[in-house]
């Protein structure tokens, strides 16, 4: 009996102890949300005995919807998953949410929600949330108490990275090759499904901009190969984390160590080519020094706003530029990093000087005294401000201090600045850089004759070789396309714009025709192609022809690659022909669609892709006629 009494007493003590256990609450927890950073915020986590609750604020456009899948779960570091049990609100500020149902964002654009899960152990320190293995699934990663400090453990090969004392940009020299970028992401988990971005530039000798998104492997690594002719500044990063500029070069390797974080400071270290410069560019942003070095347009606006005359405004802009350059030169950044920033600042200075009425008219001071950027009433403001700073021909003849140096082509600003407008004597001071810029101008399918003329006038053989390779590539593409029965590249260039649409339609008499006007760079166009593909397969035996029309805004090589996956007839028209057809359809945007019946009568037109259903309905109607 005494033994039984002891057992009962111990059980009561245990039950009493359990009853007294308090809920664990993480106020304003930290979390990595990837590309969802701007949409969601986890405001509180409650670890209770009976359940775990994530309190989430959704910030989204009013009238749009979000949805949490019923397969959602939270996961602890040991790999155990705890199921989603519901979305009932816990207070009056929150809204009820039904799993797998659309939740419509209210007019305020803000919704407070509570996500309930089966209880995780109350001593849990870190949680992950995932929607499960479904298309478009997203997750909240490394959710933890904001008071908890997580120590960063570097891999052994990164623990003693040594940087050069200084680095300088190389003088421009064409050296065709491949730059290799290798990335290691600490804390990466396969479910994150992150992509690494490299781009923001157009390789010399190509018309297509280089924009690549490559997925991380399960071990958090990714390797990118970038075709280059010159050392170049490019943009790298991960959506939901951060982006930065780095300098890469043909035949050189750059290694980047990154980490999953929620503070927009994911770049940890660099190795390889220009490692110290690349690290300096990152550290500048990490230390919030960015606007200490380059143009802050809010600041420029406030200072110029106080000026009374044109001369004062010009002197004010000059003073701002000079002060920033002086600040850059006093910094401990590498010479290469300083030069890149000076070029960026000079470009910003010239934009203000030569496009003053546009730049100035985008800003005003709000009621709270803060500067506001807005293009509301922009044209009216430009008309009002048109005489604040107008330049004489003499004043326009500014001589570049930084953007026409032998090393300038390393900077992205060199390729984006209008050298011919801002510095008419650029060619006299640096004919090599001028020829590099001419190569950029000649990369246009409609300017083949200009490219050929450049071969006669250029002085530098390596620049000529770029043009020769470009022309050979264009000819190769033209020869390949001419052998494809469903592709019409430059075959109709002689047709007058006002006749081009009828000329195309006459080829398909007796057929239903669906015209799709698109471009390789148009996201909604490509989305439409993807959504239509399965439906088109069901029409294989029907009397319908799909016709795709594009223009020289689509790089030929990329167009050639993309149309291999788009079943139909493809037309590459001149700029004038393309514009005429859009005008005919009273369209200012793409994609633009039109449907014609078997008699050649237009029965339908739509601007923008708004879903597949309308096309199924309209095509079905004309096929049954």
XYZ file of C-alpha atoms in Angstrom:
625
model
C 0.000 0.000 0.000
C 2.814 2.417 0.904
C 4.468 1.753 -2.445
C 1.193 2.405 -4.291
C 0.710 5.668 -2.383
C 4.239 6.791 -3.405
C 3.530 6.068 -7.084
C 0.253 8.035 -6.973
C 1.988 10.930 -5.213
C 4.742 11.068 -7.825
C 2.156 10.998 -10.617
C 0.275 13.910 -9.021
C 3.499 15.882 -8.682
C 4.292 15.242 -12.345
C 0.816 16.337 -13.399
C 1.055 19.426 -11.238
C 4.441 20.272 -12.778
C 3.017 19.879 -16.277
C 0.073 22.100 -15.493
C 2.396 24.848 -14.378
C 4.468 24.848 -17.562
C 4.236 28.257 -19.193
C 3.785 28.941 -22.884
C 7.018 29.851 -24.654
C 6.622 33.019 -26.699
C 9.004 34.462 -29.284
C 8.141 38.119 -29.799
C 9.164 39.553 -33.192
C 11.110 36.406 -34.135
C 13.672 36.415 -36.919
C 13.194 34.304 -40.040
C 14.431 33.926 -43.586
C 11.536 34.096 -46.023
C 13.292 34.171 -49.373
C 11.355 36.034 -52.055
C 8.393 36.312 -49.624
C 10.266 38.867 -47.483
C 8.172 41.744 -48.793
C 4.864 39.882 -48.379
C 5.011 38.248 -44.966
C 6.242 39.028 -41.485
C 6.137 36.581 -38.585
C 5.238 38.756 -35.609
C 5.018 36.130 -32.862
C 5.470 32.407 -32.254
C 3.739 30.582 -29.384
C 5.005 27.179 -28.278
C 2.174 25.757 -26.192
C 1.603 22.342 -24.723
C -1.444 21.871 -26.919
C -0.349 23.533 -30.136
C 2.197 25.756 -31.874
C 0.961 29.037 -33.348
C 2.662 31.277 -35.917
C 1.214 34.775 -36.003
C 1.749 36.183 -39.484
C 1.152 39.594 -41.030
C 0.546 39.542 -44.779
C 1.238 42.780 -46.672
C -0.059 42.582 -50.212
C -2.089 44.442 -52.813
C -5.762 44.910 -51.834
C -8.021 42.541 -53.736
C -5.260 39.979 -54.337
C -5.305 36.598 -52.671
C -2.930 34.343 -50.762
C -3.367 30.703 -49.820
C -1.810 28.336 -47.290
C -1.906 24.683 -48.352
C -3.391 22.126 -45.976
C -0.185 20.100 -46.452
C 1.787 22.861 -44.693
C 3.837 21.937 -41.648
C 6.499 23.186 -39.273
C 9.673 21.198 -38.837
C 12.204 20.983 -36.013
C 15.962 20.534 -36.548
C 15.692 16.775 -35.923
C 13.562 16.465 -39.083
C 10.217 15.862 -37.357
C 7.212 17.484 -39.013
C 4.168 18.911 -37.229
C 0.982 19.216 -39.287
C -1.035 22.361 -40.049
C -4.304 22.140 -38.088
C -6.098 25.375 -39.008
C -6.156 29.136 -39.341
C -8.619 30.287 -36.697
C -8.023 33.825 -35.457
C -6.862 34.257 -31.847
C -7.875 37.897 -31.388
C -10.038 40.591 -32.978
C -7.191 42.005 -35.054
C -6.722 38.690 -36.833
C -8.812 37.109 -39.580
C -9.920 33.499 -39.942
C -8.120 31.495 -42.602
C -9.252 28.229 -44.176
C -6.437 25.928 -45.370
C -6.393 25.482 -49.171
C -8.894 28.331 -49.628
C -8.223 31.706 -51.185
C -7.809 34.476 -48.628
C -8.515 37.901 -50.117
C -6.404 40.802 -48.906
C -8.578 43.629 -47.480
C -8.576 47.239 -48.704
C -5.980 48.153 -46.096
C -3.480 45.843 -47.822
C -2.658 44.243 -44.456
C -4.014 41.021 -42.954
C -3.170 39.495 -39.571
C -3.377 35.699 -39.464
C -2.739 32.830 -37.052
C -1.404 29.509 -38.346
C -1.995 26.599 -35.954
C 0.088 23.407 -35.874
C 0.424 20.331 -33.733
C 2.629 21.107 -30.712
C 6.395 21.048 -31.100
C 8.552 20.468 -27.975
C 8.587 23.648 -25.932
C 12.383 23.639 -25.710
C 12.600 23.982 -29.501
C 14.981 26.766 -30.526
C 14.540 26.843 -34.321
C 11.615 26.068 -36.653
C 11.079 25.852 -40.396
C 7.704 26.306 -42.073
C 6.936 24.742 -45.450
C 3.870 24.435 -47.647
C 4.991 20.949 -48.567
C 6.019 19.407 -51.857
C 3.687 21.363 -54.149
C 4.233 23.711 -57.091
C 4.949 27.247 -55.965
C 5.436 26.160 -52.361
C 7.236 28.630 -50.154
C 8.731 28.470 -46.711
C 9.794 30.479 -43.685
C 13.210 29.226 -42.621
C 15.232 29.418 -39.403
C 12.392 30.930 -37.385
C 13.774 31.639 -33.940
C 13.615 33.976 -30.985
C 15.210 37.299 -31.969
C 17.150 37.183 -28.679
C 18.925 33.995 -29.711
C 22.410 34.504 -31.129
C 23.479 32.059 -33.834
C 27.211 31.672 -34.330
C 28.451 31.516 -37.888
C 30.755 28.537 -38.405
C 32.992 28.906 -41.446
C 34.133 25.893 -43.487
C 37.814 25.080 -42.880
C 38.843 26.311 -46.336
C 37.329 29.725 -45.618
C 38.668 30.297 -42.110
C 41.873 32.047 -43.038
C 41.122 34.028 -46.177
C 43.835 36.601 -46.911
C 43.155 39.618 -49.096
C 45.551 41.723 -51.157
C 46.535 45.131 -49.783
C 45.254 46.838 -52.925
C 43.921 46.032 -56.394
C 43.616 48.046 -59.603
C 41.343 47.621 -62.597
C 43.035 46.341 -65.767
C 43.145 48.480 -68.901
C 40.571 47.432 -71.474
C 41.814 44.569 -73.642
C 39.739 42.065 -75.579
C 40.475 38.572 -74.322
C 37.617 36.251 -75.150
C 36.985 33.548 -72.559
C 34.779 32.337 -69.729
C 34.618 33.744 -66.208
C 33.708 31.180 -63.563
C 31.745 32.043 -60.421
C 31.520 29.398 -57.677
C 29.154 29.974 -54.765
C 28.742 28.205 -51.430
C 25.651 29.039 -49.346
C 25.944 28.307 -45.616
C 22.732 27.173 -43.932
C 21.123 26.166 -47.204
C 18.318 23.594 -47.093
C 17.048 21.833 -50.240
C 13.456 22.920 -49.629
C 14.470 26.568 -49.965
C 14.738 26.146 -53.746
C 16.807 29.299 -54.172
C 18.338 30.513 -57.421
C 21.582 32.429 -57.850
C 21.408 35.402 -60.215
C 24.191 36.695 -62.453
C 23.515 39.428 -64.984
C 22.820 43.070 -65.548
C 25.043 43.452 -68.607
C 25.333 42.708 -72.316
C 28.482 40.792 -73.306
C 30.547 42.525 -75.967
C 29.744 41.080 -79.379
C 26.241 39.947 -78.330
C 22.871 41.674 -78.476
C 21.290 39.574 -75.734
C 21.637 40.759 -72.158
C 23.180 38.188 -69.852
C 20.599 37.285 -67.207
C 20.912 33.840 -65.588
C 19.136 32.261 -62.642
C 20.732 28.962 -61.637
C 19.376 26.755 -58.826
C 21.518 25.856 -55.843
C 22.333 22.173 -55.483
C 21.146 20.412 -52.333
C 24.542 21.051 -50.739
C 24.143 24.816 -51.214
C 26.591 25.181 -54.104
C 26.228 26.579 -57.607
C 28.663 27.264 -60.436
C 28.030 29.830 -63.167
C 30.047 30.240 -66.357
C 29.878 33.692 -67.914
C 31.109 34.236 -71.510
C 33.144 37.455 -71.658
C 35.388 39.468 -73.946
C 36.546 41.927 -71.289
C 36.844 42.328 -67.544
C 33.368 43.451 -66.483
C 31.344 44.584 -63.495
C 28.257 42.368 -63.088
C 25.423 41.973 -60.610
C 25.133 38.836 -58.473
C 22.804 37.801 -55.678
C 19.733 35.920 -54.504
C 16.170 37.218 -54.409
C 15.081 37.531 -50.796
C 18.675 37.993 -49.602
C 20.650 40.720 -51.364
C 22.534 41.709 -54.519
C 25.955 43.214 -55.090
C 28.304 44.259 -57.863
C 31.442 42.216 -58.449
C 34.239 42.348 -61.018
C 34.909 39.223 -63.080
C 37.236 38.504 -66.001
C 37.677 36.002 -68.846
C 39.661 32.965 -67.763
C 39.444 33.935 -64.082
C 37.613 32.277 -61.186
C 35.670 34.016 -58.415
C 34.527 32.192 -55.272
C 31.748 33.586 -53.087
C 30.808 32.413 -49.607
C 27.240 33.350 -48.633
C 24.929 32.599 -45.735
C 21.183 32.291 -45.246
C 20.167 35.284 -43.155
C 17.351 37.745 -42.550
C 19.403 40.938 -42.358
C 20.187 41.433 -46.071
C 23.889 40.784 -45.400
C 24.421 37.355 -46.946
C 27.873 37.883 -48.497
C 30.513 36.524 -46.123
C 33.775 36.336 -48.083
C 35.388 36.199 -51.525
C 38.313 34.384 -53.071
C 39.982 34.503 -56.451
C 39.902 37.341 -58.960
C 39.551 40.849 -57.447
C 38.554 39.290 -54.100
C 39.465 42.354 -52.020
C 37.650 44.744 -54.373
C 34.567 42.551 -54.430
C 34.614 42.315 -50.639
C 35.018 46.084 -50.358
C 31.966 46.664 -52.554
C 29.940 44.331 -50.342
C 31.242 45.731 -47.046
C 30.402 49.237 -48.171
C 26.739 48.264 -48.302
C 26.884 46.138 -45.156
C 28.231 49.115 -43.191
C 25.462 51.362 -44.601
C 28.125 53.482 -46.292
C 26.578 53.264 -49.753
C 25.239 56.807 -49.820
C 28.427 58.143 -48.292
C 30.085 57.305 -51.588
C 27.565 57.513 -54.417
C 24.708 59.787 -55.365
C 21.735 60.042 -53.063
C 19.163 61.794 -55.225
C 17.069 62.858 -52.208
C 20.050 64.802 -50.894
C 20.796 66.330 -54.298
C 17.184 67.468 -54.673
C 17.136 69.150 -51.252
C 20.348 71.040 -51.919
C 19.486 72.128 -55.445
C 15.988 73.154 -54.309
C 17.522 75.983 -52.270
C 19.365 77.442 -55.273
C 17.918 80.577 -56.873
C 19.719 80.732 -60.227
C 20.949 78.396 -62.944
C 24.553 79.205 -62.043
C 23.929 78.308 -58.402
C 22.350 75.007 -59.403
C 25.271 74.097 -61.652
C 27.766 74.987 -58.930
C 25.744 73.034 -56.360
C 25.828 69.898 -58.537
C 29.555 70.358 -59.112
C 30.187 70.739 -55.370
C 28.204 67.584 -54.551
C 30.127 65.627 -57.185
C 33.517 66.940 -56.023
C 32.720 66.204 -52.375
C 31.679 62.649 -53.088
C 34.752 61.951 -55.173
C 36.893 63.345 -52.344
C 35.110 61.060 -49.856
C 35.680 58.052 -52.102
C 39.373 58.845 -52.495
C 39.843 59.168 -48.730
C 38.310 55.758 -48.057
C 40.244 52.564 -47.384
C 38.629 50.798 -50.340
C 40.892 49.357 -53.011
C 41.846 51.619 -55.882
C 39.680 49.443 -58.127
C 36.612 49.868 -55.894
C 37.237 53.608 -55.672
C 37.467 53.914 -59.459
C 34.198 52.022 -59.953
C 32.444 54.306 -57.480
C 33.894 57.442 -59.071
C 32.587 56.322 -62.456
C 29.179 55.671 -60.959
C 29.164 59.068 -59.277
C 30.244 60.835 -62.473
C 27.423 59.172 -64.393
C 24.968 60.304 -61.723
C 26.356 63.854 -61.860
C 25.960 63.972 -65.645
C 22.379 62.722 -65.456
C 21.519 65.612 -63.150
C 23.356 68.117 -65.316
C 21.956 67.029 -68.690
C 18.519 65.758 -67.637
C 17.855 68.225 -64.861
C 14.188 68.956 -65.518
C 13.398 65.220 -65.580
C 15.434 64.299 -62.499
C 14.273 67.289 -60.467
C 10.598 66.864 -61.408
C 10.445 63.390 -59.850
C 10.801 64.769 -56.312
C 8.867 66.888 -53.841
C 8.867 67.439 -50.080
C 5.936 65.824 -48.271
C 3.947 67.188 -45.352
C 6.265 65.394 -42.941
C 9.257 67.225 -44.393
C 10.674 64.099 -46.055
C 11.600 63.861 -49.713
C 9.123 61.848 -51.791
C 9.842 60.302 -55.196
C 6.792 60.188 -57.446
C 6.100 60.409 -61.171
C 2.629 61.754 -60.526
C 2.118 64.895 -62.655
C 5.620 64.348 -64.043
C 5.042 65.981 -67.429
C 3.334 68.993 -65.890
C 6.226 69.365 -63.454
C 8.779 69.043 -66.259
C 7.061 71.836 -68.158
C 7.114 74.000 -65.037
C 10.808 73.247 -64.364
C 12.092 73.307 -67.958
C 14.040 76.569 -67.571
C 15.677 75.846 -64.207
C 18.858 74.520 -65.809
C 19.404 74.641 -69.565
C 22.905 74.119 -70.948
C 24.600 76.008 -73.728
C 26.646 74.069 -76.283
C 29.800 75.161 -74.485
C 28.448 73.972 -71.141
C 27.492 70.613 -72.665
C 31.096 69.997 -73.702
C 31.994 68.370 -70.411
C 35.158 66.274 -70.489
C 34.902 62.964 -68.664
C 37.241 62.636 -65.689
C 36.650 58.946 -64.934
C 34.434 57.391 -67.591
C 36.948 57.583 -70.420
C 40.029 56.119 -68.743
C 41.677 52.945 -70.152
C 40.108 50.982 -67.282
C 36.593 52.435 -67.701
C 35.098 49.497 -69.686
C 35.397 47.389 -66.523
C 32.517 49.452 -65.120
C 28.899 48.927 -66.074
C 28.491 52.708 -66.067
C 30.838 52.994 -69.062
C 28.406 50.999 -71.209
C 25.313 52.824 -70.012
C 26.599 56.414 -70.147
C 25.989 58.343 -73.367
C 29.620 59.191 -74.123
C 28.865 60.587 -77.576
C 26.399 63.101 -76.108
C 28.243 64.093 -72.952
C 31.809 64.065 -74.260
C 32.000 64.748 -78.002
C 35.794 64.484 -77.898
C 35.818 61.027 -76.327
C 37.214 59.420 -79.482
C 40.093 61.875 -79.677
C 41.145 61.136 -76.098
C 40.658 57.358 -76.176
C 39.989 55.810 -79.577
C 40.103 52.255 -78.189
C 37.236 52.870 -75.772
C 35.348 54.638 -78.541
C 35.660 51.597 -80.790
C 34.398 49.357 -77.980
C 31.326 51.582 -77.737
C 30.866 51.407 -81.513
C 30.722 47.627 -81.295
C 27.741 47.995 -78.964
C 25.993 50.284 -81.463
C 26.538 47.891 -84.368
C 24.906 44.919 -82.613
C 21.546 45.339 -84.333
C 20.116 43.073 -87.054
C 18.920 46.197 -88.894
C 22.391 47.799 -88.831
C 24.389 45.115 -90.589
C 25.647 47.653 -93.119
C 26.902 49.870 -90.293
C 28.786 46.902 -88.847
C 30.410 46.273 -92.215
C 31.366 49.954 -92.483
C 32.997 49.806 -89.048
C 35.353 47.124 -90.326
C 36.698 49.691 -92.783
C 37.121 52.496 -90.246
C 38.286 50.762 -87.052
C 41.966 50.957 -86.127
C 42.184 48.120 -83.602
C 42.271 44.596 -84.983
C 40.845 42.966 -81.845
C 37.785 45.241 -82.080
C 37.413 44.343 -85.756
C 37.460 40.665 -84.812
C 34.433 41.168 -82.561
C 32.502 42.690 -85.463
C 33.637 39.903 -87.814
C 32.470 37.233 -85.386
C 29.159 39.011 -84.881
C 28.503 39.228 -88.634
C 29.471 35.577 -89.095
C 27.068 34.604 -86.305
C 24.247 36.582 -87.918
C 24.888 34.880 -91.248
C 25.006 31.443 -89.636
C 21.669 32.062 -87.942
C 20.116 33.356 -91.176
C 21.314 30.263 -93.066
C 19.916 27.903 -90.439
C 16.573 29.698 -90.274
C 16.198 29.748 -94.063
C 16.078 25.933 -94.019
C 13.137 25.794 -91.605
C 9.735 25.655 -93.300
C 7.869 27.236 -90.390
C 10.272 30.131 -89.835
C 10.297 33.361 -91.871
C 13.344 35.442 -90.992
C 13.829 38.603 -93.071
C 11.962 36.948 -95.977
C 9.236 39.590 -95.934
C 11.431 42.636 -95.260
C 10.503 44.142 -98.653
C 6.753 44.067 -97.965
C 5.343 47.506 -97.145
C 4.233 47.810 -93.502
C 0.627 48.534 -94.533
C 0.529 45.245 -96.501
C 2.371 42.940 -94.111
C -0.601 41.719 -92.060
C -2.678 40.803 -95.112
C 0.353 39.184 -96.751
C 0.704 36.866 -93.748
C -3.022 36.115 -93.515
C -3.252 35.291 -97.240
C -0.950 32.332 -96.612
C -3.598 30.639 -94.475
C -6.801 31.025 -96.493
C -9.443 28.546 -95.373
C -7.879 28.153 -91.919
C -8.631 29.618 -88.533
C -5.637 31.763 -87.563
C -4.521 32.755 -84.054
C -1.904 35.540 -84.148
C 0.373 36.012 -81.146
C 2.525 39.186 -81.161
C 5.338 38.767 -78.668
C 9.004 39.313 -77.783
C 11.680 37.148 -76.208
C 12.003 39.538 -73.228
C 8.257 39.647 -72.471
C 7.355 37.643 -69.345
C 3.549 37.566 -69.927
C 4.199 36.470 -73.527
C 6.254 33.510 -72.362
C 3.694 32.683 -69.687
C 1.022 32.602 -72.391
C 3.102 30.204 -74.495
C 3.510 27.880 -71.521
C -0.205 27.919 -70.626
C -1.310 27.401 -74.244
C 1.033 24.505 -75.016
C -1.131 21.626 -73.665
C -4.258 23.123 -75.266
C -2.544 23.483 -78.641
C -1.661 19.786 -78.518
C -5.401 18.957 -78.430
C -5.894 20.940 -81.674
C -3.327 19.039 -83.727
C -5.988 17.680 -86.118
C -8.062 20.863 -86.275
C -8.050 23.406 -89.092
C -6.150 26.096 -87.182
C -2.785 27.791 -87.626
C -0.862 29.498 -84.817
C 1.189 32.461 -86.072
C 3.861 34.129 -83.919
C 5.186 37.587 -84.780
C 8.178 39.368 -83.291
C 10.630 42.174 -84.164
C 14.324 43.174 -83.843
C 13.793 43.944 -80.142
C 14.094 40.163 -79.779
C 17.744 39.055 -80.165
C 17.858 36.681 -83.126
C 19.944 33.976 -81.439
C 17.635 33.880 -78.416
C 14.547 33.946 -80.658
C 15.942 31.036 -82.667
C 16.447 29.058 -79.471
C 13.027 29.845 -77.984
C 10.880 29.089 -81.037
C 12.104 25.496 -81.056
C 9.658 24.929 -78.204
C 6.750 26.907 -79.682
C 4.741 24.983 -82.263
C 3.524 27.244 -85.093
C 4.734 29.564 -87.860
C 7.188 32.270 -86.816
C 7.755 35.686 -88.413
C 10.639 38.036 -87.628
C 9.480 41.374 -89.051
C 11.104 44.757 -89.387
C 10.518 47.357 -86.703
C 8.199 49.309 -89.027
C 6.127 46.241 -89.981
C 5.806 45.169 -86.360
C 4.739 48.657 -85.235
C 2.182 48.891 -88.027
C 0.483 45.661 -86.964
C 0.313 46.807 -83.336
C -1.182 50.117 -84.505
C -3.676 48.191 -86.614
C -4.784 46.358 -83.483
C -4.759 49.635 -81.504
C -2.316 48.051 -79.099
C 0.504 49.682 -77.184
C 1.653 46.514 -75.442
C 2.408 42.851 -75.805
C 1.387 40.144 -75.855
C -1.346 41.057 -78.328
C -3.583 38.328 -79.727
C -6.021 38.191 -82.650
C -8.193 35.385 -84.048
C -9.404 35.152 -87.666
C -12.074 32.782 -88.996
C -11.730 30.645 -92.145
C -12.949 33.530 -94.288
C -10.211 35.824 -92.988
C -12.456 37.931 -90.760
C -11.103 39.093 -87.398
C -13.348 37.699 -84.650
C -11.354 38.422 -81.521
C -8.588 40.636 -80.143
C -6.972 40.773 -76.714
C -4.079 42.753 -75.270
C -2.294 40.875 -72.507
C -2.637 37.253 -71.437
C -5.528 36.955 -68.982
C -5.931 33.185 -68.948
C -6.556 30.294 -71.329
C -10.355 30.015 -71.042
C -11.174 32.909 -73.373
C -8.974 31.458 -76.141
C -10.542 28.001 -75.810
C -13.986 29.581 -76.057
C -13.248 31.892 -79.008
C -11.353 29.285 -81.067
C -14.084 26.722 -80.453
C -16.642 29.189 -81.825
C -14.834 29.845 -85.106
C -13.877 26.201 -85.648
C -17.564 25.233 -85.480
C -18.633 27.830 -88.081
